[in-house]
Amino acid sequence: MPRPSTPLLSPEIIGEAGLALSRAGEPFGVNAIARRLGVRPSSLYNHVDGMDGIVEVMRGALVHAYRVEWNGGPWDDYLVTLLRTQRRMYAEHPQLVPLLVGKTITHPAVIAAYDDLATSLVDGGFPDAEVLAVIGVIDAFAIGFGLDLASPEDIWQPGDDTRTLGRILDGSERGDARSDRAFELGVDMLVESLRARLARVAR
């Protein structure tokens, strides 16, 4: 039998299958991915190291789908574009978030994306000693607002009288409109605070 011109399995194919299941809100474990690809679960282990390996190739597939490359421009312009893209990425794959944050990042494409971010910050004037902390803040911001975008239409529903919250909620924006407003305000606050910190460091 001649070998197929296109491989039936590869880390990339497995990662894409896992992402497709995730986007559909379906389980994306070893058995589910194997069923989707029409292979035995044991076949996956020739290409990935169990569930940890599957999560990492899914992380790599996410980066390929949502990658924002730094072109040498201003760090703050790059950061705003990156935050908007990552918010959408996490909002479209909320069930992946606990797995992604619980595993060490090793995929070369993901490391390259973080290297872009680190390089843009250093090029912008942030000291090496602060870059990893700034990246941690950026990650937490993007993940948080990604999950916020995937949240219910109504976040708060007081059952009793409140001093302030109930009055503010009356006639307020809901759903995506509320999340978008909060996100844009948050981006402004984050970028302005980083600019201010950079200015203090430069003195």
mmCIF file with all atom_site columns, C-alpha atoms in Angstrom:
data_model
loop_
_atom_site.group_PDB
_atom_site.id
_atom_site.type_symbol
_atom_site.label_atom_id
_atom_site.label_alt_id
_atom_site.label_comp_id
_atom_site.label_asym_id
_atom_site.label_entity_id
_atom_site.label_seq_id
_atom_site.pdbx_PDB_ins_code
_atom_site.Cartn_x
_atom_site.Cartn_y
_atom_site.Cartn_z
_atom_site.occupancy
_atom_site.B_iso_or_equiv
_atom_site.pdbx_formal_charge
_atom_site.auth_seq_id
_atom_site.auth_comp_id
_atom_site.auth_asym_id
_atom_site.auth_atom_id
_atom_site.pdbx_PDB_model_num
ATOM 1   C CA . MET A 1 1   ? 0.000   0.000  0.000  1.00 0.00 ? 1   MET A CA 1
ATOM 2   C CA . PRO A 1 2   ? 1.472   3.403  -0.924 1.00 0.00 ? 2   PRO A CA 1
ATOM 3   C CA . ARG A 1 3   ? 1.742   5.920  1.885  1.00 0.00 ? 3   ARG A CA 1
ATOM 4   C CA . PRO A 1 4   ? -0.745  8.814  1.786  1.00 0.00 ? 4   PRO A CA 1
ATOM 5   C CA . SER A 1 5   ? 0.700   12.069 0.403  1.00 0.00 ? 5   SER A CA 1
ATOM 6   C CA . THR A 1 6   ? -0.781  13.929 3.368  1.00 0.00 ? 6   THR A CA 1
ATOM 7   C CA . PRO A 1 7   ? -0.011  12.517 6.826  1.00 0.00 ? 7   PRO A CA 1
ATOM 8   C CA . LEU A 1 8   ? -3.039  11.287 8.729  1.00 0.00 ? 8   LEU A CA 1
ATOM 9   C CA . LEU A 1 9   ? -1.567  12.488 12.003 1.00 0.00 ? 9   LEU A CA 1
ATOM 10  C CA . SER A 1 10  ? 0.905   15.103 13.143 1.00 0.00 ? 10  SER A CA 1
ATOM 11  C CA . PRO A 1 11  ? 1.150   17.376 16.189 1.00 0.00 ? 11  PRO A CA 1
ATOM 12  C CA . GLU A 1 12  ? -0.361  20.179 14.110 1.00 0.00 ? 12  GLU A CA 1
ATOM 13  C CA . ILE A 1 13  ? -3.318  18.046 12.959 1.00 0.00 ? 13  ILE A CA 1
ATOM 14  C CA . ILE A 1 14  ? -3.946  16.899 16.530 1.00 0.00 ? 14  ILE A CA 1
ATOM 15  C CA . GLY A 1 15  ? -3.801  20.478 17.818 1.00 0.00 ? 15  GLY A CA 1
ATOM 16  C CA . GLU A 1 16  ? -6.231  21.737 15.183 1.00 0.00 ? 16  GLU A CA 1
ATOM 17  C CA . ALA A 1 17  ? -8.645  18.885 15.941 1.00 0.00 ? 17  ALA A CA 1
ATOM 18  C CA . GLY A 1 18  ? -8.530  19.728 19.634 1.00 0.00 ? 18  GLY A CA 1
ATOM 19  C CA . LEU A 1 19  ? -9.205  23.404 18.907 1.00 0.00 ? 19  LEU A CA 1
ATOM 20  C CA . ALA A 1 20  ? -12.136 22.547 16.655 1.00 0.00 ? 20  ALA A CA 1
ATOM 21  C CA . LEU A 1 21  ? -13.689 20.520 19.469 1.00 0.00 ? 21  LEU A CA 1
ATOM 22  C CA . SER A 1 22  ? -12.995 23.310 21.952 1.00 0.00 ? 22  SER A CA 1
ATOM 23  C CA . ARG A 1 23  ? -14.653 25.937 19.744 1.00 0.00 ? 23  ARG A CA 1
ATOM 24  C CA . ALA A 1 24  ? -17.692 23.675 19.444 1.00 0.00 ? 24  ALA A CA 1
ATOM 25  C CA . GLY A 1 25  ? -17.883 23.376 23.231 1.00 0.00 ? 25  GLY A CA 1
ATOM 26  C CA . GLU A 1 26  ? -17.192 19.647 23.085 1.00 0.00 ? 26  GLU A CA 1
ATOM 27  C CA . PRO A 1 27  ? -14.706 17.558 25.125 1.00 0.00 ? 27  PRO A CA 1
ATOM 28  C CA . PHE A 1 28  ? -11.229 17.627 23.620 1.00 0.00 ? 28  PHE A CA 1
ATOM 29  C CA . GLY A 1 29  ? -9.466  14.827 25.455 1.00 0.00 ? 29  GLY A CA 1
ATOM 30  C CA . VAL A 1 30  ? -7.482  12.010 23.898 1.00 0.00 ? 30  VAL A CA 1
ATOM 31  C CA . ASN A 1 31  ? -10.504 9.845  23.094 1.00 0.00 ? 31  ASN A CA 1
ATOM 32  C CA . ALA A 1 32  ? -12.556 12.713 21.659 1.00 0.00 ? 32  ALA A CA 1
ATOM 33  C CA . ILE A 1 33  ? -9.720  13.872 19.391 1.00 0.00 ? 33  ILE A CA 1
ATOM 34  C CA . ALA A 1 34  ? -9.060  10.315 18.247 1.00 0.00 ? 34  ALA A CA 1
ATOM 35  C CA . ARG A 1 35  ? -12.744 9.882  17.323 1.00 0.00 ? 35  ARG A CA 1
ATOM 36  C CA . ARG A 1 36  ? -12.737 13.151 15.407 1.00 0.00 ? 36  ARG A CA 1
ATOM 37  C CA . LEU A 1 37  ? -9.658  12.101 13.441 1.00 0.00 ? 37  LEU A CA 1
ATOM 38  C CA . GLY A 1 38  ? -10.875 8.523  12.937 1.00 0.00 ? 38  GLY A CA 1
ATOM 39  C CA . VAL A 1 39  ? -7.886  6.898  14.611 1.00 0.00 ? 39  VAL A CA 1
ATOM 40  C CA . ARG A 1 40  ? -7.208  4.883  17.732 1.00 0.00 ? 40  ARG A CA 1
ATOM 41  C CA . PRO A 1 41  ? -6.324  6.871  20.876 1.00 0.00 ? 41  PRO A CA 1
ATOM 42  C CA . SER A 1 42  ? -3.018  5.018  21.083 1.00 0.00 ? 42  SER A CA 1
ATOM 43  C CA . SER A 1 43  ? -2.064  6.457  17.681 1.00 0.00 ? 43  SER A CA 1
ATOM 44  C CA . LEU A 1 44  ? -1.999  9.965  19.133 1.00 0.00 ? 44  LEU A CA 1
ATOM 45  C CA . TYR A 1 45  ? 0.764   8.998  21.540 1.00 0.00 ? 45  TYR A CA 1
ATOM 46  C CA . ASN A 1 46  ? 3.154   8.566  18.624 1.00 0.00 ? 46  ASN A CA 1
ATOM 47  C CA . HIS A 1 47  ? 2.925   12.341 18.091 1.00 0.00 ? 47  HIS A CA 1
ATOM 48  C CA . VAL A 1 48  ? 2.118   13.906 21.475 1.00 0.00 ? 48  VAL A CA 1
ATOM 49  C CA . ASP A 1 49  ? 2.980   13.144 25.086 1.00 0.00 ? 49  ASP A CA 1
ATOM 50  C CA . GLY A 1 50  ? -0.469  12.508 26.533 1.00 0.00 ? 50  GLY A CA 1
ATOM 51  C CA . MET A 1 51  ? -2.897  15.256 27.495 1.00 0.00 ? 51  MET A CA 1
ATOM 52  C CA . ASP A 1 52  ? -0.105  17.662 28.399 1.00 0.00 ? 52  ASP A CA 1
ATOM 53  C CA . GLY A 1 53  ? 1.266   17.286 24.897 1.00 0.00 ? 53  GLY A CA 1
ATOM 54  C CA . ILE A 1 54  ? -2.176  17.813 23.393 1.00 0.00 ? 54  ILE A CA 1
ATOM 55  C CA . VAL A 1 55  ? -2.658  21.023 25.380 1.00 0.00 ? 55  VAL A CA 1
ATOM 56  C CA . GLU A 1 56  ? 0.695   22.313 24.181 1.00 0.00 ? 56  GLU A CA 1
ATOM 57  C CA . VAL A 1 57  ? 0.030   21.622 20.492 1.00 0.00 ? 57  VAL A CA 1
ATOM 58  C CA . MET A 1 58  ? -3.394  23.253 20.932 1.00 0.00 ? 58  MET A CA 1
ATOM 59  C CA . ARG A 1 59  ? -1.619  26.268 22.428 1.00 0.00 ? 59  ARG A CA 1
ATOM 60  C CA . GLY A 1 60  ? 0.647   26.333 19.385 1.00 0.00 ? 60  GLY A CA 1
ATOM 61  C CA . ALA A 1 61  ? -2.343  26.144 17.049 1.00 0.00 ? 61  ALA A CA 1
ATOM 62  C CA . LEU A 1 62  ? -3.929  29.067 18.907 1.00 0.00 ? 62  LEU A CA 1
ATOM 63  C CA . VAL A 1 63  ? -0.841  31.191 18.395 1.00 0.00 ? 63  VAL A CA 1
ATOM 64  C CA . HIS A 1 64  ? -0.760  30.379 14.688 1.00 0.00 ? 64  HIS A CA 1
ATOM 65  C CA . ALA A 1 65  ? -4.412  31.418 14.398 1.00 0.00 ? 65  ALA A CA 1
ATOM 66  C CA . TYR A 1 66  ? -4.146  34.609 16.472 1.00 0.00 ? 66  TYR A CA 1
ATOM 67  C CA . ARG A 1 67  ? -0.477  35.600 16.144 1.00 0.00 ? 67  ARG A CA 1
ATOM 68  C CA . VAL A 1 68  ? 0.342   39.295 16.253 1.00 0.00 ? 68  VAL A CA 1
ATOM 69  C CA . GLU A 1 69  ? 3.941   39.783 15.193 1.00 0.00 ? 69  GLU A CA 1
ATOM 70  C CA . TRP A 1 70  ? 5.943   42.785 16.323 1.00 0.00 ? 70  TRP A CA 1
ATOM 71  C CA . ASN A 1 71  ? 7.272   44.776 13.357 1.00 0.00 ? 71  ASN A CA 1
ATOM 72  C CA . GLY A 1 72  ? 9.591   47.042 15.316 1.00 0.00 ? 72  GLY A CA 1
ATOM 73  C CA . GLY A 1 73  ? 6.977   49.732 15.946 1.00 0.00 ? 73  GLY A CA 1
ATOM 74  C CA . PRO A 1 74  ? 6.103   51.456 19.239 1.00 0.00 ? 74  PRO A CA 1
ATOM 75  C CA . TRP A 1 75  ? 5.579   49.072 22.147 1.00 0.00 ? 75  TRP A CA 1
ATOM 76  C CA . ASP A 1 76  ? 2.270   50.657 23.169 1.00 0.00 ? 76  ASP A CA 1
ATOM 77  C CA . ASP A 1 77  ? 0.697   50.381 19.700 1.00 0.00 ? 77  ASP A CA 1
ATOM 78  C CA . TYR A 1 78  ? 1.788   46.758 19.556 1.00 0.00 ? 78  TYR A CA 1
ATOM 79  C CA . LEU A 1 79  ? 0.436   46.073 23.033 1.00 0.00 ? 79  LEU A CA 1
ATOM 80  C CA . VAL A 1 80  ? -3.034  47.457 22.238 1.00 0.00 ? 80  VAL A CA 1
ATOM 81  C CA . THR A 1 81  ? -3.299  45.314 19.100 1.00 0.00 ? 81  THR A CA 1
ATOM 82  C CA . LEU A 1 82  ? -2.045  42.276 21.008 1.00 0.00 ? 82  LEU A CA 1
ATOM 83  C CA . LEU A 1 83  ? -4.526  42.754 23.855 1.00 0.00 ? 83  LEU A CA 1
ATOM 84  C CA . ARG A 1 84  ? -7.487  43.037 21.495 1.00 0.00 ? 84  ARG A CA 1
ATOM 85  C CA . THR A 1 85  ? -6.458  39.898 19.646 1.00 0.00 ? 85  THR A CA 1
ATOM 86  C CA . GLN A 1 86  ? -5.759  37.871 22.774 1.00 0.00 ? 86  GLN A CA 1
ATOM 87  C CA . ARG A 1 87  ? -9.039  38.938 24.369 1.00 0.00 ? 87  ARG A CA 1
ATOM 88  C CA . ARG A 1 88  ? -10.867 37.488 21.361 1.00 0.00 ? 88  ARG A CA 1
ATOM 89  C CA . MET A 1 89  ? -8.716  34.355 21.462 1.00 0.00 ? 89  MET A CA 1
ATOM 90  C CA . TYR A 1 90  ? -9.517  33.611 25.110 1.00 0.00 ? 90  TYR A CA 1
ATOM 91  C CA . ALA A 1 91  ? -13.198 34.523 24.674 1.00 0.00 ? 91  ALA A CA 1
ATOM 92  C CA . GLU A 1 92  ? -13.506 31.990 21.861 1.00 0.00 ? 92  GLU A CA 1
ATOM 93  C CA . HIS A 1 93  ? -11.787 29.227 23.878 1.00 0.00 ? 93  HIS A CA 1
ATOM 94  C CA . PRO A 1 94  ? -12.748 29.816 27.542 1.00 0.00 ? 94  PRO A CA 1
ATOM 95  C CA . GLN A 1 95  ? -12.690 26.127 28.466 1.00 0.00 ? 95  GLN A CA 1
ATOM 96  C CA . LEU A 1 96  ? -9.018  25.978 27.461 1.00 0.00 ? 96  LEU A CA 1
ATOM 97  C CA . VAL A 1 97  ? -7.897  28.690 29.867 1.00 0.00 ? 97  VAL A CA 1
ATOM 98  C CA . PRO A 1 98  ? -7.527  26.532 33.031 1.00 0.00 ? 98  PRO A CA 1
ATOM 99  C CA . LEU A 1 99  ? -5.423  24.026 31.092 1.00 0.00 ? 99  LEU A CA 1
ATOM 100 C CA . LEU A 1 100 ? -3.254  26.679 29.437 1.00 0.00 ? 100 LEU A CA 1
ATOM 101 C CA . VAL A 1 101 ? -2.422  28.511 32.645 1.00 0.00 ? 101 VAL A CA 1
ATOM 102 C CA . GLY A 1 102 ? -1.658  25.261 34.454 1.00 0.00 ? 102 GLY A CA 1
ATOM 103 C CA . LYS A 1 103 ? 1.114   24.080 32.140 1.00 0.00 ? 103 LYS A CA 1
ATOM 104 C CA . THR A 1 104 ? 4.626   25.315 31.411 1.00 0.00 ? 104 THR A CA 1
ATOM 105 C CA . ILE A 1 105 ? 4.920   26.882 27.950 1.00 0.00 ? 105 ILE A CA 1
ATOM 106 C CA . THR A 1 106 ? 7.285   24.998 25.639 1.00 0.00 ? 106 THR A CA 1
ATOM 107 C CA . HIS A 1 107 ? 5.844   25.267 22.117 1.00 0.00 ? 107 HIS A CA 1
ATOM 108 C CA . PRO A 1 108 ? 8.344   27.094 19.862 1.00 0.00 ? 108 PRO A CA 1
ATOM 109 C CA . ALA A 1 109 ? 5.684   29.279 18.228 1.00 0.00 ? 109 ALA A CA 1
ATOM 110 C CA . VAL A 1 110 ? 4.369   30.395 21.614 1.00 0.00 ? 110 VAL A CA 1
ATOM 111 C CA . ILE A 1 111 ? 7.876   31.094 22.905 1.00 0.00 ? 111 ILE A CA 1
ATOM 112 C CA . ALA A 1 112 ? 8.501   33.161 19.753 1.00 0.00 ? 112 ALA A CA 1
ATOM 113 C CA . ALA A 1 113 ? 5.338   35.185 20.408 1.00 0.00 ? 113 ALA A CA 1
ATOM 114 C CA . TYR A 1 114 ? 6.422   35.935 23.979 1.00 0.00 ? 114 TYR A CA 1
ATOM 115 C CA . ASP A 1 115 ? 9.877   36.807 22.677 1.00 0.00 ? 115 ASP A CA 1
ATOM 116 C CA . ASP A 1 116 ? 8.249   39.399 20.402 1.00 0.00 ? 116 ASP A CA 1
ATOM 117 C CA . LEU A 1 117 ? 6.470   40.934 23.392 1.00 0.00 ? 117 LEU A CA 1
ATOM 118 C CA . ALA A 1 118 ? 9.602   40.930 25.571 1.00 0.00 ? 118 ALA A CA 1
ATOM 119 C CA . THR A 1 119 ? 11.668  42.472 22.778 1.00 0.00 ? 119 THR A CA 1
ATOM 120 C CA . SER A 1 120 ? 9.095   45.205 22.120 1.00 0.00 ? 120 SER A CA 1
ATOM 121 C CA . LEU A 1 121 ? 9.090   46.135 25.814 1.00 0.00 ? 121 LEU A CA 1
ATOM 122 C CA . VAL A 1 122 ? 12.872  46.207 26.110 1.00 0.00 ? 122 VAL A CA 1
ATOM 123 C CA . ASP A 1 123 ? 13.111  48.192 22.876 1.00 0.00 ? 123 ASP A CA 1
ATOM 124 C CA . GLY A 1 124 ? 10.579  50.625 24.352 1.00 0.00 ? 124 GLY A CA 1
ATOM 125 C CA . GLY A 1 125 ? 12.783  51.233 27.366 1.00 0.00 ? 125 GLY A CA 1
ATOM 126 C CA . PHE A 1 126 ? 11.525  48.842 30.044 1.00 0.00 ? 126 PHE A CA 1
ATOM 127 C CA . PRO A 1 127 ? 14.383  47.424 32.133 1.00 0.00 ? 127 PRO A CA 1
ATOM 128 C CA . ASP A 1 128 ? 15.072  43.710 31.850 1.00 0.00 ? 128 ASP A CA 1
ATOM 129 C CA . ALA A 1 129 ? 14.296  43.246 35.545 1.00 0.00 ? 129 ALA A CA 1
ATOM 130 C CA . GLU A 1 130 ? 10.670  44.368 35.039 1.00 0.00 ? 130 GLU A CA 1
ATOM 131 C CA . VAL A 1 131 ? 9.790   42.764 31.709 1.00 0.00 ? 131 VAL A CA 1
ATOM 132 C CA . LEU A 1 132 ? 8.589   39.397 33.009 1.00 0.00 ? 132 LEU A CA 1
ATOM 133 C CA . ALA A 1 133 ? 6.405   41.094 35.619 1.00 0.00 ? 133 ALA A CA 1
ATOM 134 C CA . VAL A 1 134 ? 4.884   43.361 32.955 1.00 0.00 ? 134 VAL A CA 1
ATOM 135 C CA . ILE A 1 135 ? 4.229   40.336 30.739 1.00 0.00 ? 135 ILE A CA 1
ATOM 136 C CA . GLY A 1 136 ? 2.478   38.658 33.679 1.00 0.00 ? 136 GLY A CA 1
ATOM 137 C CA . VAL A 1 137 ? 0.216   41.687 34.095 1.00 0.00 ? 137 VAL A CA 1
ATOM 138 C CA . ILE A 1 138 ? -0.542  41.708 30.357 1.00 0.00 ? 138 ILE A CA 1
ATOM 139 C CA . ASP A 1 139 ? -1.375  37.989 30.376 1.00 0.00 ? 139 ASP A CA 1
ATOM 140 C CA . ALA A 1 140 ? -3.701  38.334 33.366 1.00 0.00 ? 140 ALA A CA 1
ATOM 141 C CA . PHE A 1 141 ? -5.426  41.311 31.742 1.00 0.00 ? 141 PHE A CA 1
ATOM 142 C CA . ALA A 1 142 ? -6.001  39.507 28.422 1.00 0.00 ? 142 ALA A CA 1
ATOM 143 C CA . ILE A 1 143 ? -7.223  36.299 30.071 1.00 0.00 ? 143 ILE A CA 1
ATOM 144 C CA . GLY A 1 144 ? -9.535  38.168 32.419 1.00 0.00 ? 144 GLY A CA 1
ATOM 145 C CA . PHE A 1 145 ? -11.177 40.243 29.725 1.00 0.00 ? 145 PHE A CA 1
ATOM 146 C CA . GLY A 1 146 ? -11.376 37.232 27.406 1.00 0.00 ? 146 GLY A CA 1
ATOM 147 C CA . LEU A 1 147 ? -13.382 35.388 30.030 1.00 0.00 ? 147 LEU A CA 1
ATOM 148 C CA . ASP A 1 148 ? -15.425 38.523 30.685 1.00 0.00 ? 148 ASP A CA 1
ATOM 149 C CA . LEU A 1 149 ? -16.413 38.652 27.008 1.00 0.00 ? 149 LEU A CA 1
ATOM 150 C CA . ALA A 1 150 ? -17.582 35.033 27.278 1.00 0.00 ? 150 ALA A CA 1
ATOM 151 C CA . SER A 1 151 ? -19.658 35.762 30.404 1.00 0.00 ? 151 SER A CA 1
ATOM 152 C CA . PRO A 1 152 ? -23.490 35.947 30.634 1.00 0.00 ? 152 PRO A CA 1
ATOM 153 C CA . GLU A 1 153 ? -25.497 38.956 29.441 1.00 0.00 ? 153 GLU A CA 1
ATOM 154 C CA . ASP A 1 154 ? -26.181 39.938 33.052 1.00 0.00 ? 154 ASP A CA 1
ATOM 155 C CA . ILE A 1 155 ? -23.224 39.774 35.410 1.00 0.00 ? 155 ILE A CA 1
ATOM 156 C CA . TRP A 1 156 ? -25.026 41.108 38.495 1.00 0.00 ? 156 TRP A CA 1
ATOM 157 C CA . GLN A 1 157 ? -28.604 40.460 39.547 1.00 0.00 ? 157 GLN A CA 1
ATOM 158 C CA . PRO A 1 158 ? -29.178 41.709 43.090 1.00 0.00 ? 158 PRO A CA 1
ATOM 159 C CA . GLY A 1 159 ? -31.976 39.930 44.906 1.00 0.00 ? 159 GLY A CA 1
ATOM 160 C CA . ASP A 1 160 ? -32.306 42.575 47.614 1.00 0.00 ? 160 ASP A CA 1
ATOM 161 C CA . ASP A 1 161 ? -32.052 46.338 47.840 1.00 0.00 ? 161 ASP A CA 1
ATOM 162 C CA . THR A 1 162 ? -28.549 47.731 47.433 1.00 0.00 ? 162 THR A CA 1
ATOM 163 C CA . ARG A 1 163 ? -27.058 51.089 48.338 1.00 0.00 ? 163 ARG A CA 1
ATOM 164 C CA . THR A 1 164 ? -25.547 51.828 44.915 1.00 0.00 ? 164 THR A CA 1
ATOM 165 C CA . LEU A 1 165 ? -25.152 48.832 42.606 1.00 0.00 ? 165 LEU A CA 1
ATOM 166 C CA . GLY A 1 166 ? -28.848 48.357 41.766 1.00 0.00 ? 166 GLY A CA 1
ATOM 167 C CA . ARG A 1 167 ? -29.278 52.018 40.809 1.00 0.00 ? 167 ARG A CA 1
ATOM 168 C CA . ILE A 1 168 ? -26.216 51.903 38.559 1.00 0.00 ? 168 ILE A CA 1
ATOM 169 C CA . LEU A 1 169 ? -27.387 48.686 36.916 1.00 0.00 ? 169 LEU A CA 1
ATOM 170 C CA . ASP A 1 170 ? -30.748 50.214 35.912 1.00 0.00 ? 170 ASP A CA 1
ATOM 171 C CA . GLY A 1 171 ? -30.456 51.105 32.237 1.00 0.00 ? 171 GLY A CA 1
ATOM 172 C CA . SER A 1 172 ? -26.779 50.161 32.063 1.00 0.00 ? 172 SER A CA 1
ATOM 173 C CA . GLU A 1 173 ? -25.174 48.385 29.123 1.00 0.00 ? 173 GLU A CA 1
ATOM 174 C CA . ARG A 1 174 ? -25.293 44.593 29.060 1.00 0.00 ? 174 ARG A CA 1
ATOM 175 C CA . GLY A 1 175 ? -23.525 41.759 27.311 1.00 0.00 ? 175 GLY A CA 1
ATOM 176 C CA . ASP A 1 176 ? -20.863 42.586 24.735 1.00 0.00 ? 176 ASP A CA 1
ATOM 177 C CA . ALA A 1 177 ? -21.503 46.343 24.979 1.00 0.00 ? 177 ALA A CA 1
ATOM 178 C CA . ARG A 1 178 ? -20.741 46.311 28.706 1.00 0.00 ? 178 ARG A CA 1
ATOM 179 C CA . SER A 1 179 ? -17.685 44.108 28.204 1.00 0.00 ? 179 SER A CA 1
ATOM 180 C CA . ASP A 1 180 ? -16.377 46.256 25.342 1.00 0.00 ? 180 ASP A CA 1
ATOM 181 C CA . ARG A 1 181 ? -16.677 49.441 27.381 1.00 0.00 ? 181 ARG A CA 1
ATOM 182 C CA . ALA A 1 182 ? -14.900 47.880 30.343 1.00 0.00 ? 182 ALA A CA 1
ATOM 183 C CA . PHE A 1 183 ? -12.172 46.473 28.104 1.00 0.00 ? 183 PHE A CA 1
ATOM 184 C CA . GLU A 1 184 ? -11.445 49.755 26.337 1.00 0.00 ? 184 GLU A CA 1
ATOM 185 C CA . LEU A 1 185 ? -11.327 51.578 29.672 1.00 0.00 ? 185 LEU A CA 1
ATOM 186 C CA . GLY A 1 186 ? -9.018  48.895 31.025 1.00 0.00 ? 186 GLY A CA 1
ATOM 187 C CA . VAL A 1 187 ? -6.701  49.125 28.007 1.00 0.00 ? 187 VAL A CA 1
ATOM 188 C CA . ASP A 1 188 ? -6.427  52.894 28.447 1.00 0.00 ? 188 ASP A CA 1
ATOM 189 C CA . MET A 1 189 ? -5.682  52.521 32.153 1.00 0.00 ? 189 MET A CA 1
ATOM 190 C CA . LEU A 1 190 ? -3.120  49.752 31.617 1.00 0.00 ? 190 LEU A CA 1
ATOM 191 C CA . VAL A 1 191 ? -1.242  51.485 28.809 1.00 0.00 ? 191 VAL A CA 1
ATOM 192 C CA . GLU A 1 192 ? -1.243  54.861 30.582 1.00 0.00 ? 192 GLU A CA 1
ATOM 193 C CA . SER A 1 193 ? 0.050   53.302 33.801 1.00 0.00 ? 193 SER A CA 1
ATOM 194 C CA . LEU A 1 194 ? 2.833   51.530 31.881 1.00 0.00 ? 194 LEU A CA 1
ATOM 195 C CA . ARG A 1 195 ? 3.761   54.756 30.113 1.00 0.00 ? 195 ARG A CA 1
ATOM 196 C CA . ALA A 1 196 ? 3.895   56.546 33.462 1.00 0.00 ? 196 ALA A CA 1
ATOM 197 C CA . ARG A 1 197 ? 6.042   53.797 34.940 1.00 0.00 ? 197 ARG A CA 1
ATOM 198 C CA . LEU A 1 198 ? 8.365   53.929 31.954 1.00 0.00 ? 198 LEU A CA 1
ATOM 199 C CA . ALA A 1 199 ? 8.716   57.690 32.379 1.00 0.00 ? 199 ALA A CA 1
ATOM 200 C CA . ARG A 1 200 ? 9.692   57.216 36.047 1.00 0.00 ? 200 ARG A CA 1
ATOM 201 C CA . VAL A 1 201 ? 12.243  54.566 35.137 1.00 0.00 ? 201 VAL A CA 1
ATOM 202 C CA . ALA A 1 202 ? 13.776  56.867 32.521 1.00 0.00 ? 202 ALA A CA 1
ATOM 203 C CA . ARG A 1 203 ? 14.460  59.678 35.046 1.00 0.00 ? 203 ARG A CA 1
#
